[in-house]
């Protein structure tokens, strides 16, 4: 049995949603109980590598169920996981970064539903980092900002039209913006600036193991540069 089936029983969750209890309460209880099960699995010896994926799968399920209540039949808006969450790796204290992607630049049309959806996510206990962009805004902003371009590289479609997501991936890919050499040069400069914040040394009394020299961000940078060069989605690719 996979870890996610131990942590989250979807049929039981759906039954609870139709039990007459307030939906927010059902989501909050499910999230709390599932996180406790993940913690119990960790303490019982389950690998962290498995559990960061399990945590992401849990959030995928809850987000997608919530999304259907607001945008289920809309073919011009998509819910996309980005950043570490886009890689399918979600640590217990990590923010849940999502992009709400619009086919056209018509945010006003969706403003009320978008506000209600994001409020709902906070109400059920999810710490969300979100952006709302049209397809063209994604291309324009990624062209100007290497951080946004990197974030969009590590993305997964959660709900909504696949063709819209595919268009975003293609138009922000290395054949259109930030080709391999330019991407590498920009990430190298980004790394130099980041190192300066930590005195260009890994040997501080309290080193930053994520952002400092030799930290997690450096490992991720190797992955980003390799994926950009080969126009690949994963390191395995």
Coordinates of N, CA, C and O in Angstrom, one line a residue, residues 4-5 9 16 28 35 39 58 64 71 75 98 122 131 134-135 146 151 157 168 189 191 201 212 214-215 223 235:
X4 N 0.3 7.5 0.4 CA -0.8 8.4 0.2 C -2.2 7.7 0.6 O -3.1 8.3 1.1
X5 N -2.3 6.4 0.2 CA -3.5 5.7 0.6 C -3.7 5.5 2.1 O -4.8 5.4 2.6
X9 N -7.9 8.9 2.6 CA -8.9 8.1 2.0 C -9.9 9.0 1.2 O -10.8 9.6 1.8
X16 N -17.7 12.4 3.7 CA -17.7 13.5 4.7 C -18.2 14.8 4.2 O -19.0 15.5 4.8
X28 N -10.6 21.0 7.0 CA -9.6 21.3 8.0 C -9.3 20.0 8.8 O -8.2 19.7 9.1
X35 N -2.0 15.1 8.1 CA -0.7 15.6 8.5 C -0.1 14.8 9.7 O 1.0 14.5 9.8
X39 N 3.2 12.5 10.0 CA 4.2 12.6 11.1 C 4.4 11.2 11.7 O 5.5 10.8 12.0
X58 N -1.2 14.8 -1.1 CA -2.3 15.1 -0.2 C -2.8 16.5 -0.6 O -4.0 16.7 -0.7
X64 N -7.5 20.1 -5.6 CA -8.3 19.8 -6.8 C -9.8 19.6 -6.4 O -10.7 20.1 -7.2
X71 N -14.3 26.4 -10.3 CA -14.0 26.5 -11.7 C -14.1 25.3 -12.5 O -13.4 25.1 -13.6
X75 N -12.9 26.4 -19.2 CA -11.8 26.0 -20.0 C -10.7 27.0 -20.3 O -9.9 26.8 -21.1
X98 N 1.3 28.2 -5.8 CA 0.4 27.9 -7.0 C 0.3 29.1 -7.9 O 0.5 30.3 -7.5
X122 N -7.1 29.4 2.6 CA -6.6 29.9 3.9 C -7.5 29.4 5.0 O -7.0 29.0 6.1
X131 N 0.0 33.4 -7.3 CA 0.0 34.4 -8.3 C -1.1 34.1 -9.3 O -1.5 33.0 -9.5
X134 N -2.1 36.0 -16.7 CA -2.5 35.5 -18.0 C -1.4 34.8 -18.7 O -0.2 35.0 -18.2
X135 N -1.6 34.1 -19.7 CA -0.6 33.4 -20.5 C 0.5 34.4 -20.9 O 1.7 34.2 -20.8
X146 N 14.5 36.0 -14.1 CA 15.0 34.7 -14.2 C 14.4 33.8 -13.1 O 14.2 32.6 -13.2
X151 N 10.9 29.3 -11.7 CA 9.7 28.8 -11.0 C 8.7 28.1 -12.0 O 8.1 27.0 -11.7
X157 N 0.6 20.7 -13.8 CA -0.9 21.0 -14.0 C -1.6 20.2 -13.0 O -1.6 19.0 -12.9
X168 N 1.8 27.5 -22.0 CA 2.7 28.3 -21.0 C 4.0 27.6 -21.0 O 5.1 28.3 -21.1
X189 N 25.1 34.5 -12.0 CA 25.1 35.8 -11.4 C 24.2 35.8 -10.2 O 24.5 36.5 -9.2
X191 N 23.7 33.3 -8.3 CA 24.4 32.6 -7.2 C 25.5 33.5 -6.6 O 25.6 33.5 -5.3
X201 N 31.0 32.4 2.3 CA 31.6 31.3 3.1 C 30.4 30.4 3.6 O 29.4 30.9 3.9
X212 N 23.0 29.4 1.6 CA 24.4 29.7 1.7 C 25.2 28.8 0.7 O 24.7 27.9 0.1
X214 N 27.2 26.1 -1.0 CA 27.2 24.6 -0.7 C 25.9 24.1 -0.2 O 25.8 22.9 0.1
X215 N 24.9 24.9 -0.1 CA 23.6 24.5 0.4 C 22.7 23.9 -0.6 O 23.0 23.7 -1.7
X223 N 20.4 21.2 -11.0 CA 19.3 20.6 -11.7 C 18.6 21.6 -12.6 O 18.2 21.2 -13.8
X235 N 15.1 15.5 -13.7 CA 16.4 15.1 -13.8 C 16.5 13.8 -14.5 O 17.5 13.4 -15.2

